[in-house]
């Protein structure tokens, strides 16, 4: 690992909490309590935890779609107040525009964002590049409803990338896919992210998942969350070598790390599943 | 990706198609089959109509379908049909265009802004249940007999379904799509133009269809008493002359043209919103 701790954080979560007030009863619910976390440039961070622990809320706050009740979220030292093109998001349900083709979806950010002034020719080159990168060549003119789940996912990924963000936020992007497609796309994601690039040239990725194997396979660090209220229990370093390939999953190091994380969230995962509250 | 068909449609490799039935032949057979079902239903209806007219035995009360068809042919030959059809369709076109031009922007404003909605909605909810026909007597005072009255009454009928379905369309835009545009750094104006507008369009078109239907129905009532021409006027004219076959011929035309206009709008729905799978609507 290249000195993770020395670099200034790309994203800093500083003591953030999120409180909801239930409209009918006026009851206050603490969804997230005092979460602090630094994410450095080029890092791939996974957040795992039982369902309902506020993983997505944290991601929405970094995206600028939600505000913390207390604490600050900052990027490069500046507080985040609104969504911005420097932070790209891949949503769990992909959120592709159904009336736009694959190509038009991918082109959406570069074409319509407020600070975008690319010429048509440059934009065309850019879009073509990302279509090729996610292997959607030949499907450019299809509409989202004509695509398979895996293709939709890759289209959503390309849409986020084509906007050239510095930070990529991914909210359980593979959750809706079948197991085989998921495994293939995990490797694809690492390839596109640029595993063999130096850290300074990689994008910073924050990846939410409830798949422990997925987190261990992808991440530099895994933040394990607990429930009621959501807090970060532990942050584990994943010291597995890159580039990572399918065979890694069978190694004992991989299994040990995955099991450690499972032991950490096991009790709460049970509680969340079997008796909620 | 490999050359597999993502749509699940059967695209045989090498373009091998079965010899029989060829796609064209299959389509022709399907449409002949559809036509047969249609003709059979109509035939049953016409036979019953004919029998009932024989039983009543009074051509002023109920002429036979043959007499009505003859009347339709005569009226077409004399050109009387065309002048009335043109008069009615012109009014439909004018009032429908006005209802779209005013209703869609108003619906958009109401859907986007809570303040506008709070100001306008109570008025709309009060006026909406009042049938356009209820305004005809007052309309005759103000507008007199002529073009303005039926056009205004048809506009009134078409306006509310269009406004309300536009509001529903704008409000039911998937918030995830708006968020997706926001995180790409896209501004409000582009979001309205490229996300909210296409997302609301299927509902707007449903509103347009309902509005056209309501306008067309209001037309007949308005023309019966408030116009010097048009299909409704012709119906009333031939009633006074006790020429019931001609009355029925015009009633048939009202149904036929209303149906064709709806088919036109349905075709527009398919062309403009090919991604929309289902066509539900409010109201």
Short mmCIF file of C-alpha atoms in Angstrom, two decimals, chain A:
data_model
loop_
_atom_site.label_atom_id
_atom_site.label_comp_id
_atom_site.label_asym_id
_atom_site.label_seq_id
_atom_site.Cartn_x
_atom_site.Cartn_y
_atom_site.Cartn_z
CA UNK A 1 0.00 0.00 0.00
CA UNK A 2 1.22 3.45 -0.84
CA UNK A 3 1.06 5.58 2.27
CA UNK A 4 -2.69 6.05 2.53
CA UNK A 5 -2.61 8.11 5.70
CA UNK A 6 -0.15 10.82 4.68
CA UNK A 7 -2.19 12.28 1.84
CA UNK A 8 -4.74 15.01 2.46
CA UNK A 9 -8.22 13.47 2.33
CA UNK A 10 -10.18 13.79 -0.90
CA UNK A 11 -13.45 13.38 0.96
CA UNK A 12 -13.77 14.02 4.68
CA UNK A 13 -16.75 13.04 6.77
CA UNK A 14 -16.48 14.85 10.07
CA UNK A 15 -18.81 13.81 12.86
CA UNK A 16 -21.88 13.54 10.68
CA UNK A 17 -25.27 12.54 12.08
CA UNK A 18 -28.62 12.28 10.40
CA UNK A 19 -31.86 12.53 12.29
CA UNK A 20 -35.27 11.87 10.81
CA UNK A 21 -38.49 13.16 12.27
CA UNK A 22 -41.38 10.81 11.59
CA UNK A 23 -44.05 13.15 10.20
CA UNK A 24 -47.08 11.65 11.90
CA UNK A 25 -45.80 10.99 15.41
CA UNK A 26 -43.10 13.65 15.57
CA UNK A 27 -40.77 10.97 16.84
CA UNK A 28 -37.07 11.51 16.19
CA UNK A 29 -35.03 8.69 14.77
CA UNK A 30 -31.27 8.78 14.61
CA UNK A 31 -30.28 7.12 11.35
CA UNK A 32 -26.58 7.90 11.46
CA UNK A 33 -24.61 8.82 14.55
CA UNK A 34 -21.26 10.56 14.57
CA UNK A 35 -19.62 9.09 11.49
CA UNK A 36 -16.11 10.31 10.72
CA UNK A 37 -14.09 8.99 7.84
CA UNK A 38 -11.35 10.22 5.54
CA UNK A 39 -11.12 8.96 2.00
CA UNK A 40 -7.93 9.72 0.11
CA UNK A 41 -7.31 10.38 -3.58
CA UNK A 42 -7.40 7.24 -5.70
CA UNK A 43 -8.72 5.04 -2.96
CA UNK A 44 -11.37 2.38 -3.47
CA UNK A 45 -13.46 2.33 -0.31
CA UNK A 46 -16.31 -0.07 0.27
CA UNK A 47 -18.96 0.49 2.91
CA UNK A 48 -20.69 -2.66 4.09
CA UNK A 49 -23.32 -3.13 6.73
CA UNK A 50 -26.72 -4.63 7.43
CA UNK A 51 -29.69 -3.24 5.54
CA UNK A 52 -31.05 -0.02 6.98
CA UNK A 53 -27.81 1.11 8.58
CA UNK A 54 -27.69 4.34 6.59
CA UNK A 55 -25.10 3.40 3.96
CA UNK A 56 -27.07 5.03 1.17
CA UNK A 57 -27.74 8.11 3.30
CA UNK A 58 -24.01 8.63 3.69
CA UNK A 59 -23.54 8.29 -0.05
CA UNK A 60 -26.36 10.77 -0.74
CA UNK A 61 -24.70 13.27 1.59
CA UNK A 62 -21.42 12.99 -0.28
CA UNK A 63 -23.33 13.35 -3.55
CA UNK A 64 -24.94 16.52 -2.18
CA UNK A 65 -28.47 15.12 -2.42
CA UNK A 66 -28.97 15.07 1.36
CA UNK A 67 -27.65 17.19 4.18
CA UNK A 68 -26.36 15.92 7.52
CA UNK A 69 -28.21 17.06 10.65
CA UNK A 70 -24.85 17.66 12.30
CA UNK A 71 -21.23 17.55 11.18
CA UNK A 72 -19.68 18.37 7.83
CA UNK A 73 -18.98 16.60 4.58
CA UNK A 74 -16.15 18.13 2.62
CA UNK A 75 -14.34 17.51 -0.62
CA UNK A 76 -10.80 18.86 -1.00
CA UNK A 77 -11.45 20.90 2.14
CA UNK A 78 -14.57 22.64 0.79
CA UNK A 79 -17.92 21.73 2.32
CA UNK A 80 -20.36 19.90 0.02
CA UNK A 81 -23.73 21.67 -0.23
CA UNK A 82 -25.20 20.61 -3.56
CA UNK A 83 -24.70 17.99 -6.26
CA UNK A 84 -21.84 18.69 -8.63
CA UNK A 85 -20.30 17.12 -11.69
CA UNK A 86 -17.03 16.43 -9.81
CA UNK A 87 -18.89 13.71 -7.91
CA UNK A 88 -20.50 11.09 -10.15
CA UNK A 89 -23.12 8.67 -8.88
CA UNK A 90 -24.15 5.22 -10.11
CA UNK A 91 -27.54 4.40 -8.65
CA UNK A 92 -28.80 1.01 -7.60
CA UNK A 93 -31.71 1.13 -10.05
CA UNK A 94 -29.42 2.74 -12.70
CA UNK A 95 -31.83 5.69 -13.20
CA UNK A 96 -31.26 5.70 -16.96
CA UNK A 97 -33.45 8.07 -18.94
CA UNK A 98 -35.90 5.74 -20.71
CA UNK A 99 -36.52 8.18 -23.58
CA UNK A 100 -32.85 8.43 -24.45
CA UNK A 101 -30.72 5.88 -26.24
CA UNK A 102 -27.58 4.42 -24.68
CA UNK A 103 -25.57 7.05 -26.49
CA UNK A 104 -27.80 9.94 -25.46
CA UNK A 105 -27.77 8.75 -21.86
CA UNK A 106 -23.98 8.67 -21.79
CA UNK A 107 -23.83 12.05 -23.51
CA UNK A 108 -26.25 13.63 -21.03
CA UNK A 109 -23.71 15.03 -18.55
CA UNK A 110 -21.13 16.34 -21.02
CA UNK A 111 -23.89 17.90 -23.11
CA UNK A 112 -26.25 19.49 -20.59
CA UNK A 113 -24.31 20.16 -17.42
CA UNK A 114 -24.05 23.82 -16.54
CA UNK A 115 -20.27 24.12 -16.87
CA UNK A 116 -19.89 21.96 -19.97
CA UNK A 117 -18.69 23.66 -23.13
CA UNK A 118 -17.36 20.78 -25.18
CA UNK A 119 -17.74 21.04 -28.95
CA UNK A 120 -19.89 18.46 -30.68
CA UNK A 121 -16.86 16.72 -32.20
CA UNK A 122 -14.97 16.48 -28.91
CA UNK A 123 -18.10 15.28 -27.15
CA UNK A 124 -18.60 12.64 -29.78
CA UNK A 125 -15.06 11.36 -29.26
CA UNK A 126 -15.52 11.31 -25.50
CA UNK A 127 -18.83 9.43 -25.67
CA UNK A 128 -17.43 6.93 -28.16
CA UNK A 129 -14.49 6.30 -25.85
CA UNK A 130 -16.72 5.45 -22.90
CA UNK A 131 -19.09 3.34 -25.00
CA UNK A 132 -16.09 1.28 -26.05
CA UNK A 133 -14.70 1.20 -22.53
CA UNK A 134 -17.82 -0.46 -21.13
CA UNK A 135 -18.22 -2.67 -24.24
CA UNK A 136 -21.54 -1.25 -25.36
CA UNK A 137 -20.35 -0.77 -28.92
CA UNK A 138 -23.16 -1.77 -31.26
CA UNK A 139 -25.86 -1.01 -28.70
CA UNK A 140 -25.49 2.78 -28.85
CA UNK A 141 -28.87 3.34 -30.43
CA UNK A 142 -30.88 1.01 -28.23
CA UNK A 143 -33.21 2.27 -25.56
CA UNK A 144 -32.71 1.17 -21.93
CA UNK A 145 -35.76 -1.12 -22.01
CA UNK A 146 -34.12 -3.06 -24.83
CA UNK A 147 -31.02 -3.83 -22.73
CA UNK A 148 -30.22 -6.64 -20.33
CA UNK A 149 -29.60 -5.80 -16.66
CA UNK A 150 -25.85 -6.02 -17.06
CA UNK A 151 -25.89 -3.73 -20.09
CA UNK A 152 -28.03 -1.19 -18.26
CA UNK A 153 -25.57 -1.25 -15.40
CA UNK A 154 -22.65 -0.63 -17.75
CA UNK A 155 -24.57 2.17 -19.44
CA UNK A 156 -25.20 3.84 -16.09
CA UNK A 157 -21.52 3.41 -15.26
CA UNK A 158 -20.46 4.95 -18.56
CA UNK A 159 -22.86 7.85 -18.05
CA UNK A 160 -21.22 8.63 -14.72
CA UNK A 161 -17.69 8.24 -16.16
CA UNK A 162 -18.31 10.31 -19.29
CA UNK A 163 -18.97 13.29 -17.06
CA UNK A 164 -15.36 12.84 -15.89
CA UNK A 165 -15.89 13.12 -12.14
CA UNK A 166 -13.03 13.05 -9.65
CA UNK A 167 -15.00 10.91 -7.23
CA UNK A 168 -17.29 8.05 -8.16
CA UNK A 169 -20.07 7.11 -5.76
CA UNK A 170 -21.70 3.74 -6.32
CA UNK A 171 -24.81 2.67 -4.44
CA UNK A 172 -25.09 -1.13 -4.55
CA UNK A 173 -24.64 -0.99 -8.32
CA UNK A 174 -24.59 -4.76 -8.79
CA UNK A 175 -27.38 -5.63 -6.36
CA UNK A 176 -30.02 -6.21 -9.02
CA UNK A 177 -27.86 -8.46 -11.20
CA UNK A 178 -27.57 -12.22 -11.26
CA UNK A 179 -24.55 -13.78 -9.58
CA UNK A 180 -22.52 -14.55 -12.72
CA UNK A 181 -22.98 -11.10 -14.23
CA UNK A 182 -22.03 -9.58 -10.89
CA UNK A 183 -18.72 -11.46 -10.75
CA UNK A 184 -17.86 -10.46 -14.30
CA UNK A 185 -18.74 -6.81 -13.74
CA UNK A 186 -16.67 -6.67 -10.54
CA UNK A 187 -13.55 -7.53 -12.53
CA UNK A 188 -14.63 -5.14 -15.29
CA UNK A 189 -15.07 -2.37 -12.75
CA UNK A 190 -11.52 -2.82 -11.46
CA UNK A 191 -10.17 -2.81 -15.02
CA UNK A 192 -12.02 0.38 -15.94
CA UNK A 193 -11.11 2.03 -12.67
CA UNK A 194 -7.48 1.45 -13.63
CA UNK A 195 -5.96 -1.00 -11.19
CA UNK A 196 -2.56 -0.77 -12.83
CA UNK A 197 -2.48 3.04 -12.87
CA UNK A 198 -0.62 4.93 -10.15
CA UNK A 199 -2.88 6.01 -7.31
CA UNK A 200 -2.81 9.70 -8.26
CA UNK A 201 -4.40 8.93 -11.63
CA UNK A 202 -7.15 6.70 -10.35
CA UNK A 203 -10.56 7.96 -9.48
CA UNK A 204 -11.61 7.91 -5.86
CA UNK A 205 -14.41 5.39 -5.48
CA UNK A 206 -16.88 4.99 -2.66
CA UNK A 207 -18.83 1.79 -3.18
CA UNK A 208 -21.80 0.72 -1.08
CA UNK A 209 -22.61 -2.95 -0.94
CA UNK A 210 -24.03 -5.58 1.31
CA UNK A 211 -21.91 -8.25 -0.34
CA UNK A 212 -18.90 -8.95 1.86
CA UNK A 213 -17.08 -10.91 -0.85
CA UNK A 214 -17.70 -8.08 -3.26
CA UNK A 215 -16.25 -5.55 -0.80
CA UNK A 216 -13.12 -7.60 -0.12
CA UNK A 217 -12.56 -8.27 -3.81
CA UNK A 218 -12.84 -4.61 -4.83
CA UNK A 219 -11.67 -2.43 -1.99
CA UNK A 220 -8.48 -0.93 -0.60
CA UNK A 221 -10.35 -0.42 2.65
CA UNK A 222 -13.68 -1.68 3.90
CA UNK A 223 -15.70 0.39 6.35
CA UNK A 224 -17.98 -1.88 8.36
CA UNK A 225 -21.15 -0.25 9.67
CA UNK A 226 -23.46 -1.19 12.49
CA UNK A 227 -27.12 -0.57 12.92
CA UNK A 228 -29.49 1.55 15.10
CA UNK A 229 -28.06 4.08 14.81
CA UNK A 230 -25.69 3.67 11.87
CA UNK A 231 -22.07 4.02 12.92
CA UNK A 232 -18.77 2.93 11.51
CA UNK A 233 -17.64 -0.02 13.57
CA UNK A 234 -14.26 -0.68 12.00
CA UNK A 235 -12.29 0.25 8.94
CA UNK A 236 -10.31 -2.71 7.64
CA UNK A 237 -7.36 -2.51 5.29
CA UNK A 238 -7.56 -5.02 2.47
CA UNK A 239 -3.93 -5.73 1.71
CA UNK A 240 -4.53 -7.98 -1.23
CA UNK A 241 -2.31 -7.45 -4.28
CA UNK A 242 -3.57 -5.72 -7.41
CA UNK A 243 -4.48 -6.37 -10.14
CA UNK A 244 -6.99 -8.74 -8.64
CA UNK A 245 -8.34 -11.66 -10.59
CA UNK A 246 -11.04 -14.23 -10.12
CA UNK A 247 -8.55 -16.73 -8.63
CA UNK A 248 -8.06 -14.43 -5.64
CA UNK A 249 -11.40 -15.46 -4.21
CA UNK A 250 -10.15 -18.98 -3.55
CA UNK A 251 -7.11 -17.89 -1.49
CA UNK A 252 -7.08 -18.26 2.27
CA UNK A 253 -6.19 -14.56 2.76
CA UNK A 254 -9.36 -13.59 0.96
CA UNK A 255 -11.46 -16.02 2.96
CA UNK A 256 -9.96 -14.86 6.25
CA UNK A 257 -10.71 -11.21 5.52
CA UNK A 258 -14.24 -11.97 4.39
CA UNK A 259 -14.86 -14.06 7.49
CA UNK A 260 -13.53 -11.33 9.80
CA UNK A 261 -15.97 -8.84 8.32
CA UNK A 262 -18.81 -11.32 8.51
CA UNK A 263 -18.12 -11.89 12.21
CA UNK A 264 -18.27 -8.13 12.76
CA UNK A 265 -21.70 -7.64 11.24
CA UNK A 266 -23.18 -11.07 11.86
CA UNK A 267 -25.07 -10.31 15.04
CA UNK A 268 -26.62 -7.17 13.65
CA UNK A 269 -27.40 -8.74 10.33
CA UNK A 270 -29.33 -11.39 12.23
CA UNK A 271 -31.17 -8.81 14.28
CA UNK A 272 -32.02 -6.80 11.20
CA UNK A 273 -33.36 -9.90 9.49
CA UNK A 274 -35.08 -11.78 12.26
CA UNK A 275 -36.51 -9.28 14.68
CA UNK A 276 -36.45 -5.69 13.71
CA UNK A 277 -36.75 -3.70 16.90
#
